[in-house]
Amino acid sequence: MRIFDAHCDVLSKLLENPDLDFAHGREGLDVTLDRMLASGIAVQNFAVYLPERWSDDFKHILASIDLFHERILNEPQMRFIRTKTDLRLVSNEKRIGALLSLEGVDALHGNLTYLRILYRLGVRSVGITWNRANWAADGVLEPRNGGFSEAGRGLIRECNRLGLIMDVSHLSEKGFWELMEETDKPVIASHSNAKTISPRLRNLSDAQIGSLIRTGGVMGITFVPPFVSEEEPVPMDRILHHIDHVCALGGKRHIGFGSDFDGIREWIVGLEHAGHYDRLVNLLLKHYPEEDVEQFIYGNWFRFYSEQLPDE
Ligand SMILES: [Zn+2]
C-alpha cells in the first residue's frame, strides 16, 4: 500500500553529521532510501529544522536545502514534488516523492524576502515555530502562551498570498486560534496527536482538531512515544486510540501520518524506523475497512496536497 509521511528530520541529522548514509545506511538514520522502498513509502516530507544553536542563521537553512539536493534528490528513485503535476507524476510511477518544508521561521528574522526565496527553492509548507518563541509567534513550550506578533501576521498574509501551507505543530494554542482567525487557507498539523488521549502540551485539543477539520486541514498522527501514550514502552496499537478519537470528532478524511522519524530518540515498539511502516498498515487493516486505511495512510494527505500545491 502506498504511504505518505508528512514529517521527518533526516535533513537535520545530515546537517549535523554529513557522514550518515541516506541511501543504504543501517545506523544513525530512521529514514533511508532502502527502508522507504521496503515499506512502500511513496511520498515523504523532509523538514528543514535547525538545531537550537544554529536556529538564527539562514545559511544553515540553505545548507540543509543543499543537502536535500546532494544527498536525497541525487538518488534516481527520488523525485522533488513542487507542483500538482509533480505529485501526479509520482502517483503514476515507482519513484518516491520528496516534499520540502521548514520547521520554525526563526532564521528568517522577519524578512519576507527570505520566505519568498524559500518558496522559490521549493519549500511548500512552513511550521511557524518550534517549541520556543520566535519573531513571528510563540511556540507551545513558551510559558506566557503568547500568539502572533505584528510581523508574524505579515508572515501569515504572505504565506496565504504565495500559497505556502502553514503547519501548526509546535505552535502555541493562542497562536493557533489567531492563525485560524487570520488565514484564508486550510492549515496542517504535520506531526501532532490528540491531547484528550495523551495530555501532552504539544498535542491538539478537541476544539483545535475540530477547527482543523472544519476548515479542511489534515493532521499527521505522530509516532513520538509520549505523544501517543504515557505508558512505557508504548505498543503500536495505541496509535489507534488517536485515530478513533479524531474519527469520532468527524475527522475520518482529515487524518494522515507524520512520523517524526529522525527527530526522536525513543520509538514505539515495532515502529523503530521507516522500514517498519508496513507493520502499521497491517495493524490498521485489522481494525478499519481497507478504503479507510488507504485514506489514512496516503489518500488524505494526497488529496490535500493535490489541492494546495501550485499548478506549476
Ligand atoms: Zn517537530
PDB file of C-alpha atoms and ligand atoms in Angstrom:
ATOM      1  CA  MET A   1       0.000   0.000   0.000  1.00  0.00           C
ATOM      2  CA  ARG A   2       1.264   3.488  -0.838  1.00  0.00           C
ATOM      3  CA  ILE A   3       2.354   5.514   2.190  1.00  0.00           C
ATOM      4  CA  PHE A   4       2.550   9.303   2.624  1.00  0.00           C
ATOM      5  CA  ASP A   5       4.521  10.633   5.592  1.00  0.00           C
ATOM      6  CA  ALA A   6       4.267  14.324   6.450  1.00  0.00           C
ATOM      7  CA  HIS A   7       7.290  14.878   8.684  1.00  0.00           C
ATOM      8  CA  CYS A   8      10.824  13.592   9.224  1.00  0.00           C
ATOM      9  CA  ASP A   9      14.090  15.158  10.345  1.00  0.00           C
ATOM     10  CA  VAL A  10      16.635  13.405   8.100  1.00  0.00           C
ATOM     11  CA  LEU A  11      17.970  16.758   6.889  1.00  0.00           C
ATOM     12  CA  SER A  12      18.686  17.922  10.407  1.00  0.00           C
ATOM     13  CA  LYS A  13      20.693  14.765  11.107  1.00  0.00           C
ATOM     14  CA  LEU A  14      22.593  15.087   7.818  1.00  0.00           C
ATOM     15  CA  LEU A  15      23.390  18.709   8.680  1.00  0.00           C
ATOM     16  CA  GLU A  16      24.945  17.659  11.985  1.00  0.00           C
ATOM     17  CA  ASN A  17      26.560  14.505  10.641  1.00  0.00           C
ATOM     18  CA  PRO A  18      27.267  14.573   6.882  1.00  0.00           C
ATOM     19  CA  ASP A  19      28.788  11.078   7.043  1.00  0.00           C
ATOM     20  CA  LEU A  20      25.397   9.416   7.509  1.00  0.00           C
ATOM     21  CA  ASP A  21      24.316   7.307   4.536  1.00  0.00           C
ATOM     22  CA  PHE A  22      20.798   8.246   3.385  1.00  0.00           C
ATOM     23  CA  ALA A  23      20.668   5.623   0.650  1.00  0.00           C
ATOM     24  CA  HIS A  24      21.679   2.426   2.388  1.00  0.00           C
ATOM     25  CA  GLY A  25      22.596   3.360   5.969  1.00  0.00           C
ATOM     26  CA  ARG A  26      21.702   0.960   8.747  1.00  0.00           C
ATOM     27  CA  GLU A  27      22.915   3.089  11.665  1.00  0.00           C
ATOM     28  CA  GLY A  28      22.085   6.650  12.632  1.00  0.00           C
ATOM     29  CA  LEU A  29      19.101   7.291  10.363  1.00  0.00           C
ATOM     30  CA  ASP A  30      15.496   6.089  10.718  1.00  0.00           C
ATOM     31  CA  VAL A  31      14.522   7.151   7.197  1.00  0.00           C
ATOM     32  CA  THR A  32      16.701   5.777   4.403  1.00  0.00           C
ATOM     33  CA  LEU A  33      16.034   5.097   0.751  1.00  0.00           C
ATOM     34  CA  ASP A  34      16.247   1.333   1.299  1.00  0.00           C
ATOM     35  CA  ARG A  35      13.756   1.449   4.148  1.00  0.00           C
ATOM     36  CA  MET A  36      11.294   3.668   2.278  1.00  0.00           C
ATOM     37  CA  LEU A  37      11.403   1.299  -0.696  1.00  0.00           C
ATOM     38  CA  ALA A  38      10.963  -1.722   1.582  1.00  0.00           C
ATOM     39  CA  SER A  39       7.877  -0.423   3.388  1.00  0.00           C
ATOM     40  CA  GLY A  40       6.177   1.316   0.464  1.00  0.00           C
ATOM     41  CA  ILE A  41       6.631   4.995   1.278  1.00  0.00           C
ATOM     42  CA  ALA A  42       5.513   6.869  -1.833  1.00  0.00           C
ATOM     43  CA  VAL A  43       5.768  10.454  -0.558  1.00  0.00           C
ATOM     44  CA  GLN A  44       7.971  11.771   2.262  1.00  0.00           C
ATOM     45  CA  ASN A  45       8.031  15.333   3.530  1.00  0.00           C
ATOM     46  CA  PHE A  46      11.577  16.390   4.544  1.00  0.00           C
ATOM     47  CA  ALA A  47      11.709  19.185   7.118  1.00  0.00           C
ATOM     48  CA  VAL A  48      14.473  21.763   7.353  1.00  0.00           C
ATOM     49  CA  TYR A  49      14.918  22.022  11.107  1.00  0.00           C
ATOM     50  CA  LEU A  50      17.923  23.791  12.606  1.00  0.00           C
ATOM     51  CA  PRO A  51      19.332  22.690  15.969  1.00  0.00           C
ATOM     52  CA  GLU A  52      18.801  25.443  18.554  1.00  0.00           C
ATOM     53  CA  ARG A  53      22.420  26.679  18.469  1.00  0.00           C
ATOM     54  CA  TRP A  54      22.053  27.446  14.724  1.00  0.00           C
ATOM     55  CA  SER A  55      18.374  28.356  14.631  1.00  0.00           C
ATOM     56  CA  ASP A  56      19.033  32.059  13.916  1.00  0.00           C
ATOM     57  CA  ASP A  57      21.341  31.528  10.964  1.00  0.00           C
ATOM     58  CA  PHE A  58      19.818  31.498   7.465  1.00  0.00           C
ATOM     59  CA  LYS A  59      22.933  29.974   5.890  1.00  0.00           C
ATOM     60  CA  HIS A  60      22.148  26.702   7.692  1.00  0.00           C
ATOM     61  CA  ILE A  61      18.731  26.645   6.008  1.00  0.00           C
ATOM     62  CA  LEU A  62      20.494  26.958   2.661  1.00  0.00           C
ATOM     63  CA  ALA A  63      22.971  24.243   3.699  1.00  0.00           C
ATOM     64  CA  SER A  64      20.023  21.958   4.542  1.00  0.00           C
ATOM     65  CA  ILE A  65      18.414  22.573   1.153  1.00  0.00           C
ATOM     66  CA  ASP A  66      21.763  21.876  -0.487  1.00  0.00           C
ATOM     67  CA  LEU A  67      21.902  18.546   1.392  1.00  0.00           C
ATOM     68  CA  PHE A  68      18.352  17.803   0.224  1.00  0.00           C
ATOM     69  CA  HIS A  69      19.574  18.064  -3.365  1.00  0.00           C
ATOM     70  CA  GLU A  70      23.011  16.500  -2.951  1.00  0.00           C
ATOM     71  CA  ARG A  71      22.099  13.616  -0.686  1.00  0.00           C
ATOM     72  CA  ILE A  72      18.414  12.836  -1.252  1.00  0.00           C
ATOM     73  CA  LEU A  73      17.272  14.068  -4.658  1.00  0.00           C
ATOM     74  CA  ASN A  74      20.501  12.799  -6.220  1.00  0.00           C
ATOM     75  CA  GLU A  75      19.135   9.266  -5.774  1.00  0.00           C
ATOM     76  CA  PRO A  76      17.475   8.347  -9.087  1.00  0.00           C
ATOM     77  CA  GLN A  77      14.499   6.798  -7.250  1.00  0.00           C
ATOM     78  CA  MET A  78      13.605  10.170  -5.709  1.00  0.00           C
ATOM     79  CA  ARG A  79      11.568  12.955  -7.301  1.00  0.00           C
ATOM     80  CA  PHE A  80      11.164  16.513  -5.973  1.00  0.00           C
ATOM     81  CA  ILE A  81       7.498  17.491  -5.561  1.00  0.00           C
ATOM     82  CA  ARG A  82       6.906  21.208  -6.035  1.00  0.00           C
ATOM     83  CA  THR A  83       3.670  21.259  -8.024  1.00  0.00           C
ATOM     84  CA  LYS A  84       0.423  19.427  -8.599  1.00  0.00           C
ATOM     85  CA  THR A  85       1.978  17.947 -11.735  1.00  0.00           C
ATOM     86  CA  ASP A  86       4.963  16.556  -9.788  1.00  0.00           C
ATOM     87  CA  LEU A  87       2.592  14.920  -7.320  1.00  0.00           C
ATOM     88  CA  ARG A  88       0.511  13.403 -10.104  1.00  0.00           C
ATOM     89  CA  LEU A  89       3.628  12.023 -11.804  1.00  0.00           C
ATOM     90  CA  VAL A  90       4.815  10.433  -8.566  1.00  0.00           C
ATOM     91  CA  SER A  91       1.446   8.730  -8.155  1.00  0.00           C
ATOM     92  CA  ASN A  92       1.876   7.113 -11.578  1.00  0.00           C
ATOM     93  CA  GLU A  93       5.444   5.888 -11.260  1.00  0.00           C
ATOM     94  CA  LYS A  94       7.635   3.971  -8.867  1.00  0.00           C
ATOM     95  CA  ARG A  95       9.752   6.908  -7.710  1.00  0.00           C
ATOM     96  CA  ILE A  96       9.391   8.316  -4.189  1.00  0.00           C
ATOM     97  CA  GLY A  97       8.171  11.890  -3.991  1.00  0.00           C
ATOM     98  CA  ALA A  98      10.035  14.309  -1.717  1.00  0.00           C
ATOM     99  CA  LEU A  99       8.332  17.405  -0.339  1.00  0.00           C
ATOM    100  CA  LEU A 100      10.384  20.135   1.317  1.00  0.00           C
ATOM    101  CA  SER A 101       9.232  22.046   4.404  1.00  0.00           C
ATOM    102  CA  LEU A 102      10.603  24.437   7.014  1.00  0.00           C
ATOM    103  CA  GLU A 103      10.126  23.866  10.745  1.00  0.00           C
ATOM    104  CA  GLY A 104      10.447  27.212  12.550  1.00  0.00           C
ATOM    105  CA  VAL A 105      10.895  30.595  10.848  1.00  0.00           C
ATOM    106  CA  ASP A 106      13.478  31.894  13.367  1.00  0.00           C
ATOM    107  CA  ALA A 107      16.284  32.351  10.809  1.00  0.00           C
ATOM    108  CA  LEU A 108      14.094  34.499   8.532  1.00  0.00           C
ATOM    109  CA  HIS A 109      14.300  37.353  11.078  1.00  0.00           C
ATOM    110  CA  GLY A 110      11.020  38.849   9.911  1.00  0.00           C
ATOM    111  CA  ASN A 111      12.356  39.338   6.404  1.00  0.00           C
ATOM    112  CA  LEU A 112       9.750  38.076   3.927  1.00  0.00           C
ATOM    113  CA  THR A 113      12.324  38.157   1.117  1.00  0.00           C
ATOM    114  CA  TYR A 114      13.794  35.043   2.758  1.00  0.00           C
ATOM    115  CA  LEU A 115      10.341  33.457   2.818  1.00  0.00           C
ATOM    116  CA  ARG A 116       9.804  34.106  -0.889  1.00  0.00           C
ATOM    117  CA  ILE A 117      13.280  32.774  -1.731  1.00  0.00           C
ATOM    118  CA  LEU A 118      12.492  29.562   0.159  1.00  0.00           C
ATOM    119  CA  TYR A 119       9.208  29.251  -1.694  1.00  0.00           C
ATOM    120  CA  ARG A 120      11.079  29.629  -4.992  1.00  0.00           C
ATOM    121  CA  LEU A 121      13.519  26.937  -3.839  1.00  0.00           C
ATOM    122  CA  GLY A 122      10.555  24.584  -3.456  1.00  0.00           C
ATOM    123  CA  VAL A 123       9.630  24.863   0.226  1.00  0.00           C
ATOM    124  CA  ARG A 124       5.894  24.180   0.278  1.00  0.00           C
ATOM    125  CA  SER A 125       4.981  24.222   3.973  1.00  0.00           C
ATOM    126  CA  VAL A 126       6.162  26.232   6.944  1.00  0.00           C
ATOM    127  CA  GLY A 127       5.934  25.385  10.640  1.00  0.00           C
ATOM    128  CA  ILE A 128       5.706  28.825  12.231  1.00  0.00           C
ATOM    129  CA  THR A 129       7.597  27.934  15.409  1.00  0.00           C
ATOM    130  CA  TRP A 130       9.443  25.169  17.112  1.00  0.00           C
ATOM    131  CA  ASN A 131       8.806  24.901  20.875  1.00  0.00           C
ATOM    132  CA  ARG A 132      10.051  28.368  21.862  1.00  0.00           C
ATOM    133  CA  ALA A 133       9.017  31.858  20.807  1.00  0.00           C
ATOM    134  CA  ASN A 134      10.443  33.479  17.696  1.00  0.00           C
ATOM    135  CA  TRP A 135       9.814  36.798  15.935  1.00  0.00           C
ATOM    136  CA  ALA A 136       6.560  35.541  14.422  1.00  0.00           C
ATOM    137  CA  ALA A 137       4.796  33.730  17.255  1.00  0.00           C
ATOM    138  CA  ASP A 138       5.156  31.747  20.466  1.00  0.00           C
ATOM    139  CA  GLY A 139       5.812  28.036  20.452  1.00  0.00           C
ATOM    140  CA  VAL A 140       3.896  25.641  22.632  1.00  0.00           C
ATOM    141  CA  LEU A 141       6.560  25.472  25.375  1.00  0.00           C
ATOM    142  CA  GLU A 142       6.817  29.254  25.791  1.00  0.00           C
ATOM    143  CA  PRO A 143       5.247  29.683  29.262  1.00  0.00           C
ATOM    144  CA  ARG A 144       3.492  33.004  28.517  1.00  0.00           C
ATOM    145  CA  ASN A 145       1.450  31.289  25.733  1.00  0.00           C
ATOM    146  CA  GLY A 146       1.513  34.365  23.519  1.00  0.00           C
ATOM    147  CA  GLY A 147       0.172  34.469  19.985  1.00  0.00           C
ATOM    148  CA  PHE A 148       1.431  36.206  16.840  1.00  0.00           C
ATOM    149  CA  SER A 149       3.475  39.401  16.648  1.00  0.00           C
ATOM    150  CA  GLU A 150       2.564  42.020  14.062  1.00  0.00           C
ATOM    151  CA  ALA A 151       5.441  40.719  11.902  1.00  0.00           C
ATOM    152  CA  GLY A 152       4.034  37.216  12.332  1.00  0.00           C
ATOM    153  CA  ARG A 153       0.673  38.363  10.999  1.00  0.00           C
ATOM    154  CA  GLY A 154       2.528  39.670   7.968  1.00  0.00           C
ATOM    155  CA  LEU A 155       4.023  36.191   7.562  1.00  0.00           C
ATOM    156  CA  ILE A 156       0.517  34.645   7.568  1.00  0.00           C
ATOM    157  CA  ARG A 157      -0.662  37.050   4.868  1.00  0.00           C
ATOM    158  CA  GLU A 158       2.418  36.386   2.728  1.00  0.00           C
ATOM    159  CA  CYS A 159       2.034  32.596   3.100  1.00  0.00           C
ATOM    160  CA  ASN A 160      -1.606  32.952   2.002  1.00  0.00           C
ATOM    161  CA  ARG A 161      -0.586  35.090  -0.976  1.00  0.00           C
ATOM    162  CA  LEU A 162       2.142  32.666  -2.085  1.00  0.00           C
ATOM    163  CA  GLY A 163       0.087  29.535  -1.387  1.00  0.00           C
ATOM    164  CA  LEU A 164       2.630  28.376   1.189  1.00  0.00           C
ATOM    165  CA  ILE A 165       0.939  25.890   3.546  1.00  0.00           C
ATOM    166  CA  MET A 166       1.159  26.707   7.258  1.00  0.00           C
ATOM    167  CA  ASP A 167       1.866  23.998   9.826  1.00  0.00           C
ATOM    168  CA  VAL A 168       0.625  24.378  13.419  1.00  0.00           C
ATOM    169  CA  SER A 169       2.597  21.543  15.057  1.00  0.00           C
ATOM    170  CA  HIS A 170       4.631  23.215  17.878  1.00  0.00           C
ATOM    171  CA  LEU A 171       2.607  26.471  17.725  1.00  0.00           C
ATOM    172  CA  SER A 172       1.144  27.845  20.995  1.00  0.00           C
ATOM    173  CA  GLU A 173      -2.598  27.386  21.457  1.00  0.00           C
ATOM    174  CA  LYS A 174      -3.169  31.151  21.403  1.00  0.00           C
ATOM    175  CA  GLY A 175      -1.161  31.321  18.174  1.00  0.00           C
ATOM    176  CA  PHE A 176      -3.253  28.509  16.730  1.00  0.00           C
ATOM    177  CA  TRP A 177      -6.519  30.407  17.291  1.00  0.00           C
ATOM    178  CA  GLU A 178      -5.097  33.664  15.955  1.00  0.00           C
ATOM    179  CA  LEU A 179      -3.886  31.837  12.865  1.00  0.00           C
ATOM    180  CA  MET A 180      -7.303  30.249  12.286  1.00  0.00           C
ATOM    181  CA  GLU A 181      -8.820  33.721  12.559  1.00  0.00           C
ATOM    182  CA  GLU A 182      -6.337  35.316  10.134  1.00  0.00           C
ATOM    183  CA  THR A 183      -5.691  32.685   7.449  1.00  0.00           C
ATOM    184  CA  ASP A 184      -7.890  32.193   4.413  1.00  0.00           C
ATOM    185  CA  LYS A 185      -6.366  28.772   3.595  1.00  0.00           C
ATOM    186  CA  PRO A 186      -6.624  25.432   5.417  1.00  0.00           C
ATOM    187  CA  VAL A 187      -3.670  24.614   7.702  1.00  0.00           C
ATOM    188  CA  ILE A 188      -1.991  21.351   8.657  1.00  0.00           C
ATOM    189  CA  ALA A 189      -0.567  19.823  11.818  1.00  0.00           C
ATOM    190  CA  SER A 190       2.148  17.692  10.234  1.00  0.00           C
ATOM    191  CA  HIS A 191       3.077  15.788  13.413  1.00  0.00           C
ATOM    192  CA  SER A 192       0.591  16.166  16.291  1.00  0.00           C
ATOM    193  CA  ASN A 193      -1.721  13.867  18.245  1.00  0.00           C
ATOM    194  CA  ALA A 194      -4.909  14.251  20.295  1.00  0.00           C
ATOM    195  CA  LYS A 195      -4.492  15.821  23.747  1.00  0.00           C
ATOM    196  CA  THR A 196      -7.585  14.032  25.084  1.00  0.00           C
ATOM    197  CA  ILE A 197      -5.828  10.692  24.522  1.00  0.00           C
ATOM    198  CA  SER A 198      -2.327  11.745  25.608  1.00  0.00           C
ATOM    199  CA  PRO A 199      -2.338  15.013  27.558  1.00  0.00           C
ATOM    200  CA  ARG A 200       0.977  16.410  26.351  1.00  0.00           C
ATOM    201  CA  LEU A 201       1.236  20.125  25.805  1.00  0.00           C
ATOM    202  CA  ARG A 202       2.182  19.715  22.160  1.00  0.00           C
ATOM    203  CA  ASN A 203      -0.887  17.613  21.277  1.00  0.00           C
ATOM    204  CA  LEU A 204      -4.056  19.278  19.964  1.00  0.00           C
ATOM    205  CA  SER A 205      -7.235  19.817  21.985  1.00  0.00           C
ATOM    206  CA  ASP A 206     -10.573  18.602  20.636  1.00  0.00           C
ATOM    207  CA  ALA A 207     -11.511  22.202  19.824  1.00  0.00           C
ATOM    208  CA  GLN A 208      -8.303  22.628  17.792  1.00  0.00           C
ATOM    209  CA  ILE A 209      -8.829  19.337  15.960  1.00  0.00           C
ATOM    210  CA  GLY A 210     -12.460  20.286  15.259  1.00  0.00           C
ATOM    211  CA  SER A 211     -11.387  23.613  13.827  1.00  0.00           C
ATOM    212  CA  LEU A 212      -8.718  21.964  11.646  1.00  0.00           C
ATOM    213  CA  ILE A 213     -11.342  19.539  10.322  1.00  0.00           C
ATOM    214  CA  ARG A 214     -13.994  22.199   9.625  1.00  0.00           C
ATOM    215  CA  THR A 215     -11.532  24.313   7.647  1.00  0.00           C
ATOM    216  CA  GLY A 216     -10.288  21.415   5.511  1.00  0.00           C
ATOM    217  CA  GLY A 217      -6.908  20.779   7.174  1.00  0.00           C
ATOM    218  CA  VAL A 218      -5.144  17.477   7.802  1.00  0.00           C
ATOM    219  CA  MET A 219      -3.307  16.263  10.912  1.00  0.00           C
ATOM    220  CA  GLY A 220      -0.457  13.774  10.829  1.00  0.00           C
ATOM    221  CA  ILE A 221      -0.602  11.322  13.727  1.00  0.00           C
ATOM    222  CA  THR A 222       2.948  11.187  15.041  1.00  0.00           C
ATOM    223  CA  PHE A 223       4.995   8.305  16.472  1.00  0.00           C
ATOM    224  CA  VAL A 224       6.733  10.256  19.272  1.00  0.00           C
ATOM    225  CA  PRO A 225       6.060   7.771  22.126  1.00  0.00           C
ATOM    226  CA  PRO A 226       4.996  10.224  24.903  1.00  0.00           C
ATOM    227  CA  PHE A 227       2.660  11.984  22.460  1.00  0.00           C
ATOM    228  CA  VAL A 228       0.980   8.640  21.738  1.00  0.00           C
ATOM    229  CA  SER A 229       0.631   7.292  25.280  1.00  0.00           C
ATOM    230  CA  GLU A 230       2.007   7.806  28.784  1.00  0.00           C
ATOM    231  CA  GLU A 231       2.850   4.106  29.087  1.00  0.00           C
ATOM    232  CA  GLU A 232       6.432   2.898  28.730  1.00  0.00           C
ATOM    233  CA  PRO A 233       7.153   1.331  26.374  1.00  0.00           C
ATOM    234  CA  VAL A 234       4.339   2.315  24.001  1.00  0.00           C
ATOM    235  CA  PRO A 235       2.768  -0.533  21.980  1.00  0.00           C
ATOM    236  CA  MET A 236       1.900   0.185  18.351  1.00  0.00           C
ATOM    237  CA  ASP A 237      -1.838  -0.272  18.797  1.00  0.00           C
ATOM    238  CA  ARG A 238      -2.036   2.855  20.996  1.00  0.00           C
ATOM    239  CA  ILE A 239      -1.880   4.824  17.739  1.00  0.00           C
ATOM    240  CA  LEU A 240      -5.384   3.503  17.016  1.00  0.00           C
ATOM    241  CA  HIS A 241      -6.760   5.442  20.006  1.00  0.00           C
ATOM    242  CA  HIS A 242      -5.772   8.712  18.349  1.00  0.00           C
ATOM    243  CA  ILE A 243      -7.279   7.634  15.027  1.00  0.00           C
ATOM    244  CA  ASP A 244     -10.540   6.573  16.698  1.00  0.00           C
ATOM    245  CA  HIS A 245     -10.684   9.847  18.588  1.00  0.00           C
ATOM    246  CA  VAL A 246     -10.111  12.050  15.536  1.00  0.00           C
ATOM    247  CA  CYS A 247     -12.683   9.963  13.619  1.00  0.00           C
ATOM    248  CA  ALA A 248     -15.197  10.484  16.455  1.00  0.00           C
ATOM    249  CA  LEU A 249     -14.652  14.229  16.017  1.00  0.00           C
ATOM    250  CA  GLY A 250     -15.590  13.854  12.351  1.00  0.00           C
ATOM    251  CA  GLY A 251     -12.025  13.689  11.041  1.00  0.00           C
ATOM    252  CA  LYS A 252     -12.002  10.470   9.019  1.00  0.00           C
ATOM    253  CA  ARG A 253     -10.970  12.382   5.902  1.00  0.00           C
ATOM    254  CA  HIS A 254      -8.503  14.585   7.797  1.00  0.00           C
ATOM    255  CA  ILE A 255      -6.123  12.004   9.284  1.00  0.00           C
ATOM    256  CA  GLY A 256      -2.677  11.199   7.969  1.00  0.00           C
ATOM    257  CA  PHE A 257       0.679  10.299   9.499  1.00  0.00           C
ATOM    258  CA  GLY A 258       3.734  12.407  10.322  1.00  0.00           C
ATOM    259  CA  SER A 259       6.211  10.011  11.902  1.00  0.00           C
ATOM    260  CA  ASP A 260       8.837  12.496  13.171  1.00  0.00           C
ATOM    261  CA  PHE A 261      11.393   9.786  12.393  1.00  0.00           C
ATOM    262  CA  ASP A 262      14.943  11.068  12.883  1.00  0.00           C
ATOM    263  CA  GLY A 263      13.550  13.736  15.199  1.00  0.00           C
ATOM    264  CA  ILE A 264      13.003  11.237  18.012  1.00  0.00           C
ATOM    265  CA  ARG A 265      15.280   9.322  20.350  1.00  0.00           C
ATOM    266  CA  GLU A 266      12.737   6.758  21.513  1.00  0.00           C
ATOM    267  CA  TRP A 267      10.373   4.729  19.380  1.00  0.00           C
ATOM    268  CA  ILE A 268       7.072   2.916  19.551  1.00  0.00           C
ATOM    269  CA  VAL A 269       7.609  -0.826  19.950  1.00  0.00           C
ATOM    270  CA  GLY A 270       7.886  -2.366  16.485  1.00  0.00           C
ATOM    271  CA  LEU A 271       7.887   1.009  14.742  1.00  0.00           C
ATOM    272  CA  GLU A 272      11.559   1.869  15.089  1.00  0.00           C
ATOM    273  CA  HIS A 273      12.255   3.160  11.583  1.00  0.00           C
ATOM    274  CA  ALA A 274      10.639   3.939   8.230  1.00  0.00           C
ATOM    275  CA  GLY A 275      11.098   0.334   7.062  1.00  0.00           C
ATOM    276  CA  HIS A 276       8.535  -0.738   9.681  1.00  0.00           C
ATOM    277  CA  TYR A 277       5.696   1.362   8.241  1.00  0.00           C
ATOM    278  CA  ASP A 278       4.146  -1.681   6.576  1.00  0.00           C
ATOM    279  CA  ARG A 279       3.614  -3.185  10.060  1.00  0.00           C
ATOM    280  CA  LEU A 280       1.432  -0.187  10.899  1.00  0.00           C
ATOM    281  CA  VAL A 281      -0.507  -0.684   7.658  1.00  0.00           C
ATOM    282  CA  ASN A 282      -1.126  -4.342   8.593  1.00  0.00           C
ATOM    283  CA  LEU A 283      -2.308  -3.310  12.054  1.00  0.00           C
ATOM    284  CA  LEU A 284      -4.674  -0.715  10.581  1.00  0.00           C
ATOM    285  CA  LEU A 285      -6.114  -3.281   8.151  1.00  0.00           C
ATOM    286  CA  LYS A 286      -7.140  -5.438  11.107  1.00  0.00           C
ATOM    287  CA  HIS A 287      -9.210  -2.592  12.550  1.00  0.00           C
ATOM    288  CA  TYR A 288     -10.580  -0.488   9.682  1.00  0.00           C
ATOM    289  CA  PRO A 289     -12.013  -1.076   6.208  1.00  0.00           C
ATOM    290  CA  GLU A 290      -9.338  -1.092   3.517  1.00  0.00           C
ATOM    291  CA  GLU A 291     -10.641   2.086   1.871  1.00  0.00           C
ATOM    292  CA  ASP A 292     -10.305   3.974   5.171  1.00  0.00           C
ATOM    293  CA  VAL A 293      -6.786   2.662   5.722  1.00  0.00           C
ATOM    294  CA  GLU A 294      -5.832   3.865   2.244  1.00  0.00           C
ATOM    295  CA  GLN A 295      -7.100   7.332   3.135  1.00  0.00           C
ATOM    296  CA  PHE A 296      -5.284   7.445   6.491  1.00  0.00           C
ATOM    297  CA  ILE A 297      -2.001   6.192   5.161  1.00  0.00           C
ATOM    298  CA  TYR A 298      -1.928   8.106   1.860  1.00  0.00           C
ATOM    299  CA  GLY A 299      -5.179   9.425   0.417  1.00  0.00           C
ATOM    300  CA  ASN A 300      -5.993  12.246   2.837  1.00  0.00           C
ATOM    301  CA  TRP A 301      -2.566  13.855   2.532  1.00  0.00           C
ATOM    302  CA  PHE A 302      -2.527  13.236  -1.208  1.00  0.00           C
ATOM    303  CA  ARG A 303      -5.875  14.963  -1.668  1.00  0.00           C
ATOM    304  CA  PHE A 304      -4.821  17.917   0.496  1.00  0.00           C
ATOM    305  CA  TYR A 305      -1.549  18.466  -1.387  1.00  0.00           C
ATOM    306  CA  SER A 306      -3.276  17.913  -4.752  1.00  0.00           C
ATOM    307  CA  GLU A 307      -5.483  20.858  -3.897  1.00  0.00           C
ATOM    308  CA  GLN A 308      -2.942  23.110  -2.186  1.00  0.00           C
ATOM    309  CA  LEU A 309       0.239  22.768  -4.273  1.00  0.00           C
ATOM    310  CA  PRO A 310       0.709  25.311  -7.050  1.00  0.00           C
ATOM    311  CA  ASP A 311      -0.335  24.226 -10.538  1.00  0.00           C
ATOM    312  CA  GLU A 312       3.159  24.674 -11.891  1.00  0.00           C
TER     313      GLU A 312
HETATM  314 ZN    ZN B   1       8.775  18.839  15.246  1.00  0.00          ZN
END
